[in-house]
């Protein structure tokens, strides 16, 4: 039961993340309410995965565990930056709070937290992709051997397109705060926007999933 709840929370967080990146389509009020929901899901995620906090300073750190922990900690920091800046900038959900200063810093943190957070959460998802695939395989009949190569080829194609999306949508500009004004195309088709962002998410999943496999392979070889 707990596993299903954790999966549901993670799916909702992924959906909320994609929704929030499309600010121009849904408007400020919806963005804030979904952001507040993301904050609740974020807390639920950490409560459900409390063992991570308890074991953070226990045991040995293999290269795989170091990689996983670095991604997790950076994701945590990016989420905290988004939540803090979102509350400071809020004009609707948290407008009752007497916040009158720190807006300029909050805007910078929100840009950094949003763009770094999207990539880091996608990398985090990739490190747990085996769990996702395991859940899918339980629901589907066994696939032929050739399907594995086909699925890898499709994943690689998505990853390469997502890498181009990273360049096309100037992610590096916002990740390193070379601009404090995010360009938004209000006339863009939603389907094209979200296909781009899903592809970029796929790139991150592909990178971290296979990096994890690589590190796990060397861990087994050295054992």
PDB file of C-alpha atoms in Angstrom:
ATOM      1  CA  UNK A   1       0.000   0.000   0.000  1.00  0.00           C
ATOM      2  CA  UNK A   2       2.779   2.424   0.932  1.00  0.00           C
ATOM      3  CA  UNK A   3       4.525   1.688  -2.355  1.00  0.00           C
ATOM      4  CA  UNK A   4       1.383   2.613  -4.313  1.00  0.00           C
ATOM      5  CA  UNK A   5       1.030   5.863  -2.360  1.00  0.00           C
ATOM      6  CA  UNK A   6       4.671   6.729  -3.044  1.00  0.00           C
ATOM      7  CA  UNK A   7       4.189   6.017  -6.735  1.00  0.00           C
ATOM      8  CA  UNK A   8       1.024   8.161  -6.835  1.00  0.00           C
ATOM      9  CA  UNK A   9       2.825  11.067  -5.136  1.00  0.00           C
ATOM     10  CA  UNK A  10       5.740  10.820  -7.574  1.00  0.00           C
ATOM     11  CA  UNK A  11       3.414  10.731 -10.601  1.00  0.00           C
ATOM     12  CA  UNK A  12       1.526  13.785  -9.329  1.00  0.00           C
ATOM     13  CA  UNK A  13       4.797  15.633  -8.679  1.00  0.00           C
ATOM     14  CA  UNK A  14       5.972  14.901 -12.231  1.00  0.00           C
ATOM     15  CA  UNK A  15       2.661  16.115 -13.684  1.00  0.00           C
ATOM     16  CA  UNK A  16       2.769  19.247 -11.509  1.00  0.00           C
ATOM     17  CA  UNK A  17       6.353  19.955 -12.563  1.00  0.00           C
ATOM     18  CA  UNK A  18       5.412  19.872 -16.242  1.00  0.00           C
ATOM     19  CA  UNK A  19       2.340  22.034 -15.593  1.00  0.00           C
ATOM     20  CA  UNK A  20       4.401  24.639 -13.742  1.00  0.00           C
ATOM     21  CA  UNK A  21       6.928  24.948 -16.553  1.00  0.00           C
ATOM     22  CA  UNK A  22       4.077  26.025 -18.845  1.00  0.00           C
ATOM     23  CA  UNK A  23       3.265  29.184 -16.865  1.00  0.00           C
ATOM     24  CA  UNK A  24       2.283  31.134 -19.983  1.00  0.00           C
ATOM     25  CA  UNK A  25      -0.581  28.746 -20.780  1.00  0.00           C
ATOM     26  CA  UNK A  26      -2.367  28.678 -17.439  1.00  0.00           C
ATOM     27  CA  UNK A  27      -1.799  32.048 -15.805  1.00  0.00           C
ATOM     28  CA  UNK A  28      -0.517  33.275 -12.476  1.00  0.00           C
ATOM     29  CA  UNK A  29      -3.335  32.062 -10.210  1.00  0.00           C
ATOM     30  CA  UNK A  30      -3.282  28.462 -11.463  1.00  0.00           C
ATOM     31  CA  UNK A  31       0.524  28.498 -11.343  1.00  0.00           C
ATOM     32  CA  UNK A  32       0.480  29.489  -7.674  1.00  0.00           C
ATOM     33  CA  UNK A  33      -2.136  26.932  -6.641  1.00  0.00           C
ATOM     34  CA  UNK A  34      -0.377  24.085  -8.417  1.00  0.00           C
ATOM     35  CA  UNK A  35       2.902  25.317  -6.907  1.00  0.00           C
ATOM     36  CA  UNK A  36       1.312  25.162  -3.443  1.00  0.00           C
ATOM     37  CA  UNK A  37       0.129  21.628  -4.250  1.00  0.00           C
ATOM     38  CA  UNK A  38       3.671  20.776  -5.320  1.00  0.00           C
ATOM     39  CA  UNK A  39       4.874  21.975  -1.913  1.00  0.00           C
ATOM     40  CA  UNK A  40       2.439  19.581  -0.185  1.00  0.00           C
ATOM     41  CA  UNK A  41       3.506  16.712  -2.453  1.00  0.00           C
ATOM     42  CA  UNK A  42       7.158  17.552  -1.787  1.00  0.00           C
ATOM     43  CA  UNK A  43       6.578  17.248   1.972  1.00  0.00           C
ATOM     44  CA  UNK A  44       4.651  14.000   1.481  1.00  0.00           C
ATOM     45  CA  UNK A  45       7.469  12.619  -0.679  1.00  0.00           C
ATOM     46  CA  UNK A  46      10.040  13.256   2.040  1.00  0.00           C
ATOM     47  CA  UNK A  47       7.826  11.855   4.798  1.00  0.00           C
ATOM     48  CA  UNK A  48       7.232   8.685   2.776  1.00  0.00           C
ATOM     49  CA  UNK A  49      10.976   8.400   2.086  1.00  0.00           C
ATOM     50  CA  UNK A  50      12.084   9.234   5.626  1.00  0.00           C
ATOM     51  CA  UNK A  51      14.635   6.432   5.576  1.00  0.00           C
ATOM     52  CA  UNK A  52      16.783   8.503   3.190  1.00  0.00           C
ATOM     53  CA  UNK A  53      17.245  11.169   5.869  1.00  0.00           C
ATOM     54  CA  UNK A  54      17.947   8.607   8.613  1.00  0.00           C
ATOM     55  CA  UNK A  55      20.588   6.774   6.578  1.00  0.00           C
ATOM     56  CA  UNK A  56      22.266   9.805   5.018  1.00  0.00           C
ATOM     57  CA  UNK A  57      25.295   9.620   7.331  1.00  0.00           C
ATOM     58  CA  UNK A  58      25.333   5.853   7.749  1.00  0.00           C
ATOM     59  CA  UNK A  59      27.180   3.183   5.840  1.00  0.00           C
ATOM     60  CA  UNK A  60      29.778   3.354   3.102  1.00  0.00           C
ATOM     61  CA  UNK A  61      29.471   5.560   0.055  1.00  0.00           C
ATOM     62  CA  UNK A  62      30.064   3.727  -3.208  1.00  0.00           C
ATOM     63  CA  UNK A  63      30.368   5.767  -6.455  1.00  0.00           C
ATOM     64  CA  UNK A  64      26.737   4.908  -7.204  1.00  0.00           C
ATOM     65  CA  UNK A  65      25.559   6.063  -3.787  1.00  0.00           C
ATOM     66  CA  UNK A  66      27.604   9.283  -4.083  1.00  0.00           C
ATOM     67  CA  UNK A  67      26.049  10.012  -7.481  1.00  0.00           C
ATOM     68  CA  UNK A  68      22.548   9.313  -6.179  1.00  0.00           C
ATOM     69  CA  UNK A  69      23.056  11.409  -3.041  1.00  0.00           C
ATOM     70  CA  UNK A  70      24.496  14.396  -4.933  1.00  0.00           C
ATOM     71  CA  UNK A  71      21.486  14.433  -7.282  1.00  0.00           C
ATOM     72  CA  UNK A  72      19.078  14.058  -4.354  1.00  0.00           C
ATOM     73  CA  UNK A  73      20.672  16.842  -2.283  1.00  0.00           C
ATOM     74  CA  UNK A  74      20.833  19.247  -5.231  1.00  0.00           C
ATOM     75  CA  UNK A  75      17.196  18.445  -6.040  1.00  0.00           C
ATOM     76  CA  UNK A  76      16.276  19.194  -2.425  1.00  0.00           C
ATOM     77  CA  UNK A  77      18.051  22.575  -2.564  1.00  0.00           C
ATOM     78  CA  UNK A  78      16.381  23.499  -5.860  1.00  0.00           C
ATOM     79  CA  UNK A  79      12.957  22.611  -4.463  1.00  0.00           C
ATOM     80  CA  UNK A  80      13.568  24.673  -1.324  1.00  0.00           C
ATOM     81  CA  UNK A  81      14.603  27.627  -3.528  1.00  0.00           C
ATOM     82  CA  UNK A  82      11.412  27.278  -5.578  1.00  0.00           C
ATOM     83  CA  UNK A  83       9.158  26.995  -2.537  1.00  0.00           C
ATOM     84  CA  UNK A  84      10.724  29.929  -0.688  1.00  0.00           C
ATOM     85  CA  UNK A  85      10.771  32.209  -3.730  1.00  0.00           C
ATOM     86  CA  UNK A  86       7.255  31.169  -4.726  1.00  0.00           C
ATOM     87  CA  UNK A  87       5.905  32.170  -1.316  1.00  0.00           C
ATOM     88  CA  UNK A  88       7.722  35.522  -1.395  1.00  0.00           C
ATOM     89  CA  UNK A  89       6.480  36.303  -4.922  1.00  0.00           C
ATOM     90  CA  UNK A  90       2.930  35.059  -4.320  1.00  0.00           C
ATOM     91  CA  UNK A  91       0.068  37.426  -5.160  1.00  0.00           C
ATOM     92  CA  UNK A  92      -2.748  34.985  -4.510  1.00  0.00           C
ATOM     93  CA  UNK A  93      -2.203  31.871  -2.372  1.00  0.00           C
ATOM     94  CA  UNK A  94       0.223  33.423   0.143  1.00  0.00           C
ATOM     95  CA  UNK A  95      -0.753  37.060  -0.364  1.00  0.00           C
ATOM     96  CA  UNK A  96      -1.886  37.245   3.274  1.00  0.00           C
ATOM     97  CA  UNK A  97       1.723  36.990   4.455  1.00  0.00           C
ATOM     98  CA  UNK A  98       3.305  40.358   5.374  1.00  0.00           C
ATOM     99  CA  UNK A  99       6.236  40.062   2.955  1.00  0.00           C
ATOM    100  CA  UNK A 100       7.420  43.398   1.562  1.00  0.00           C
ATOM    101  CA  UNK A 101      11.093  42.854   0.765  1.00  0.00           C
ATOM    102  CA  UNK A 102      13.401  40.367  -0.929  1.00  0.00           C
ATOM    103  CA  UNK A 103      11.450  40.317  -4.202  1.00  0.00           C
ATOM    104  CA  UNK A 104      14.489  40.784  -6.459  1.00  0.00           C
ATOM    105  CA  UNK A 105      16.346  37.886  -4.810  1.00  0.00           C
ATOM    106  CA  UNK A 106      13.209  35.757  -4.899  1.00  0.00           C
ATOM    107  CA  UNK A 107      12.828  36.288  -8.668  1.00  0.00           C
ATOM    108  CA  UNK A 108      16.393  35.126  -9.255  1.00  0.00           C
ATOM    109  CA  UNK A 109      15.935  32.118  -6.981  1.00  0.00           C
ATOM    110  CA  UNK A 110      12.702  31.191  -8.727  1.00  0.00           C
ATOM    111  CA  UNK A 111      14.363  31.161 -12.135  1.00  0.00           C
ATOM    112  CA  UNK A 112      17.315  29.155 -10.826  1.00  0.00           C
ATOM    113  CA  UNK A 113      15.121  26.767  -8.841  1.00  0.00           C
ATOM    114  CA  UNK A 114      12.747  26.225 -11.761  1.00  0.00           C
ATOM    115  CA  UNK A 115      15.298  25.398 -14.457  1.00  0.00           C
ATOM    116  CA  UNK A 116      17.774  23.524 -12.283  1.00  0.00           C
ATOM    117  CA  UNK A 117      14.888  21.838 -10.482  1.00  0.00           C
ATOM    118  CA  UNK A 118      13.320  20.565 -13.710  1.00  0.00           C
ATOM    119  CA  UNK A 119      16.572  18.937 -14.814  1.00  0.00           C
ATOM    120  CA  UNK A 120      17.507  17.611 -11.365  1.00  0.00           C
ATOM    121  CA  UNK A 121      14.064  16.125 -10.718  1.00  0.00           C
ATOM    122  CA  UNK A 122      14.256  14.447 -14.123  1.00  0.00           C
ATOM    123  CA  UNK A 123      17.713  13.065 -13.297  1.00  0.00           C
ATOM    124  CA  UNK A 124      16.338  11.886  -9.943  1.00  0.00           C
ATOM    125  CA  UNK A 125      13.513  10.110 -11.757  1.00  0.00           C
ATOM    126  CA  UNK A 126      16.009   8.401 -14.039  1.00  0.00           C
ATOM    127  CA  UNK A 127      17.918   6.986 -11.073  1.00  0.00           C
ATOM    128  CA  UNK A 128      14.707   5.233 -10.020  1.00  0.00           C
ATOM    129  CA  UNK A 129      13.629   4.295 -13.532  1.00  0.00           C
ATOM    130  CA  UNK A 130      14.087   0.563 -12.861  1.00  0.00           C
ATOM    131  CA  UNK A 131      11.248   0.788 -10.329  1.00  0.00           C
ATOM    132  CA  UNK A 132       9.032   2.489 -12.912  1.00  0.00           C
ATOM    133  CA  UNK A 133       9.846  -0.117 -15.564  1.00  0.00           C
ATOM    134  CA  UNK A 134       9.317  -2.908 -13.047  1.00  0.00           C
ATOM    135  CA  UNK A 135       5.818  -1.623 -12.281  1.00  0.00           C
ATOM    136  CA  UNK A 136       5.041  -1.381 -16.006  1.00  0.00           C
ATOM    137  CA  UNK A 137       6.303  -4.914 -16.722  1.00  0.00           C
ATOM    138  CA  UNK A 138       3.986  -6.344 -14.078  1.00  0.00           C
ATOM    139  CA  UNK A 139       1.010  -4.932 -15.985  1.00  0.00           C
ATOM    140  CA  UNK A 140       2.143  -6.014 -19.458  1.00  0.00           C
ATOM    141  CA  UNK A 141       2.896  -9.416 -20.986  1.00  0.00           C
ATOM    142  CA  UNK A 142       6.520 -10.406 -21.550  1.00  0.00           C
ATOM    143  CA  UNK A 143       7.978  -8.594 -24.559  1.00  0.00           C
ATOM    144  CA  UNK A 144      10.154 -10.357 -27.184  1.00  0.00           C
ATOM    145  CA  UNK A 145      13.931  -9.913 -27.011  1.00  0.00           C
ATOM    146  CA  UNK A 146      13.977  -7.621 -30.035  1.00  0.00           C
ATOM    147  CA  UNK A 147      11.663  -5.180 -28.294  1.00  0.00           C
ATOM    148  CA  UNK A 148      14.477  -4.337 -25.869  1.00  0.00           C
ATOM    149  CA  UNK A 149      16.661  -3.047 -28.710  1.00  0.00           C
ATOM    150  CA  UNK A 150      13.738  -1.179 -30.251  1.00  0.00           C
ATOM    151  CA  UNK A 151      12.888   0.493 -26.931  1.00  0.00           C
ATOM    152  CA  UNK A 152      16.542   1.494 -26.424  1.00  0.00           C
ATOM    153  CA  UNK A 153      16.648   3.017 -29.916  1.00  0.00           C
ATOM    154  CA  UNK A 154      13.463   4.982 -29.239  1.00  0.00           C
ATOM    155  CA  UNK A 155      14.805   6.165 -25.878  1.00  0.00           C
ATOM    156  CA  UNK A 156      18.055   7.277 -27.515  1.00  0.00           C
ATOM    157  CA  UNK A 157      16.141   9.188 -30.198  1.00  0.00           C
ATOM    158  CA  UNK A 158      14.073  10.979 -27.539  1.00  0.00           C
ATOM    159  CA  UNK A 159      17.239  11.764 -25.556  1.00  0.00           C
ATOM    160  CA  UNK A 160      18.966  13.269 -28.587  1.00  0.00           C
ATOM    161  CA  UNK A 161      15.937  15.387 -29.442  1.00  0.00           C
ATOM    162  CA  UNK A 162      15.712  16.493 -25.799  1.00  0.00           C
ATOM    163  CA  UNK A 163      19.361  17.591 -25.932  1.00  0.00           C
ATOM    164  CA  UNK A 164      18.470  19.802 -28.895  1.00  0.00           C
ATOM    165  CA  UNK A 165      15.494  21.174 -26.932  1.00  0.00           C
ATOM    166  CA  UNK A 166      17.914  22.133 -24.124  1.00  0.00           C
ATOM    167  CA  UNK A 167      19.797  24.305 -26.624  1.00  0.00           C
ATOM    168  CA  UNK A 168      16.733  25.586 -28.490  1.00  0.00           C
ATOM    169  CA  UNK A 169      14.975  26.739 -25.329  1.00  0.00           C
ATOM    170  CA  UNK A 170      18.085  28.420 -23.877  1.00  0.00           C
ATOM    171  CA  UNK A 171      18.094  26.418 -20.646  1.00  0.00           C
ATOM    172  CA  UNK A 172      21.733  27.320 -19.956  1.00  0.00           C
ATOM    173  CA  UNK A 173      20.866  31.030 -20.096  1.00  0.00           C
ATOM    174  CA  UNK A 174      18.411  30.687 -17.218  1.00  0.00           C
ATOM    175  CA  UNK A 175      20.360  28.043 -15.304  1.00  0.00           C
ATOM    176  CA  UNK A 176      23.314  30.432 -15.010  1.00  0.00           C
ATOM    177  CA  UNK A 177      21.140  33.532 -14.740  1.00  0.00           C
ATOM    178  CA  UNK A 178      22.574  35.220 -17.807  1.00  0.00           C
ATOM    179  CA  UNK A 179      19.101  36.703 -18.177  1.00  0.00           C
ATOM    180  CA  UNK A 180      16.585  37.540 -15.453  1.00  0.00           C
ATOM    181  CA  UNK A 181      13.724  37.768 -17.925  1.00  0.00           C
ATOM    182  CA  UNK A 182      12.356  34.436 -19.161  1.00  0.00           C
ATOM    183  CA  UNK A 183      11.088  34.494 -22.741  1.00  0.00           C
ATOM    184  CA  UNK A 184       7.590  32.994 -23.017  1.00  0.00           C
ATOM    185  CA  UNK A 185       5.829  32.358 -26.314  1.00  0.00           C
ATOM    186  CA  UNK A 186       2.165  32.832 -25.454  1.00  0.00           C
ATOM    187  CA  UNK A 187       1.134  31.801 -28.952  1.00  0.00           C
ATOM    188  CA  UNK A 188       2.954  28.464 -28.951  1.00  0.00           C
ATOM    189  CA  UNK A 189       0.878  25.294 -29.230  1.00  0.00           C
ATOM    190  CA  UNK A 190       0.638  23.507 -25.885  1.00  0.00           C
ATOM    191  CA  UNK A 191       1.221  20.098 -27.436  1.00  0.00           C
ATOM    192  CA  UNK A 192       4.544  21.185 -28.979  1.00  0.00           C
ATOM    193  CA  UNK A 193       5.680  22.827 -25.746  1.00  0.00           C
ATOM    194  CA  UNK A 194       4.975  19.766 -23.648  1.00  0.00           C
ATOM    195  CA  UNK A 195       6.448  17.370 -26.204  1.00  0.00           C
ATOM    196  CA  UNK A 196       9.665  19.394 -25.984  1.00  0.00           C
ATOM    197  CA  UNK A 197       9.698  19.329 -22.201  1.00  0.00           C
ATOM    198  CA  UNK A 198       8.852  15.629 -22.059  1.00  0.00           C
ATOM    199  CA  UNK A 199      11.733  14.983 -24.451  1.00  0.00           C
ATOM    200  CA  UNK A 200      14.120  17.006 -22.306  1.00  0.00           C
ATOM    201  CA  UNK A 201      12.905  15.095 -19.274  1.00  0.00           C
ATOM    202  CA  UNK A 202      13.582  11.915 -21.263  1.00  0.00           C
ATOM    203  CA  UNK A 203      17.148  13.097 -21.929  1.00  0.00           C
ATOM    204  CA  UNK A 204      17.798  13.479 -18.210  1.00  0.00           C
ATOM    205  CA  UNK A 205      16.178  10.133 -17.420  1.00  0.00           C
ATOM    206  CA  UNK A 206      18.298   8.446 -20.110  1.00  0.00           C
ATOM    207  CA  UNK A 207      21.523  10.015 -18.820  1.00  0.00           C
ATOM    208  CA  UNK A 208      21.019   9.211 -15.140  1.00  0.00           C
ATOM    209  CA  UNK A 209      19.537   5.748 -15.785  1.00  0.00           C
ATOM    210  CA  UNK A 210      22.474   4.575 -17.861  1.00  0.00           C
ATOM    211  CA  UNK A 211      25.023   6.395 -15.697  1.00  0.00           C
ATOM    212  CA  UNK A 212      23.565   4.448 -12.778  1.00  0.00           C
ATOM    213  CA  UNK A 213      23.871   1.190 -14.716  1.00  0.00           C
ATOM    214  CA  UNK A 214      27.494   2.042 -15.532  1.00  0.00           C
ATOM    215  CA  UNK A 215      28.365   2.740 -11.895  1.00  0.00           C
ATOM    216  CA  UNK A 216      26.515  -0.378 -10.719  1.00  0.00           C
ATOM    217  CA  UNK A 217      28.439  -2.489 -13.244  1.00  0.00           C
ATOM    218  CA  UNK A 218      31.792  -1.318 -11.838  1.00  0.00           C
ATOM    219  CA  UNK A 219      30.570  -1.816  -8.290  1.00  0.00           C
ATOM    220  CA  UNK A 220      29.777  -5.473  -9.079  1.00  0.00           C
ATOM    221  CA  UNK A 221      33.065  -5.946 -10.934  1.00  0.00           C
ATOM    222  CA  UNK A 222      35.091  -4.626  -7.994  1.00  0.00           C
ATOM    223  CA  UNK A 223      33.122  -6.655  -5.417  1.00  0.00           C
TER     224      UNK A 223
END
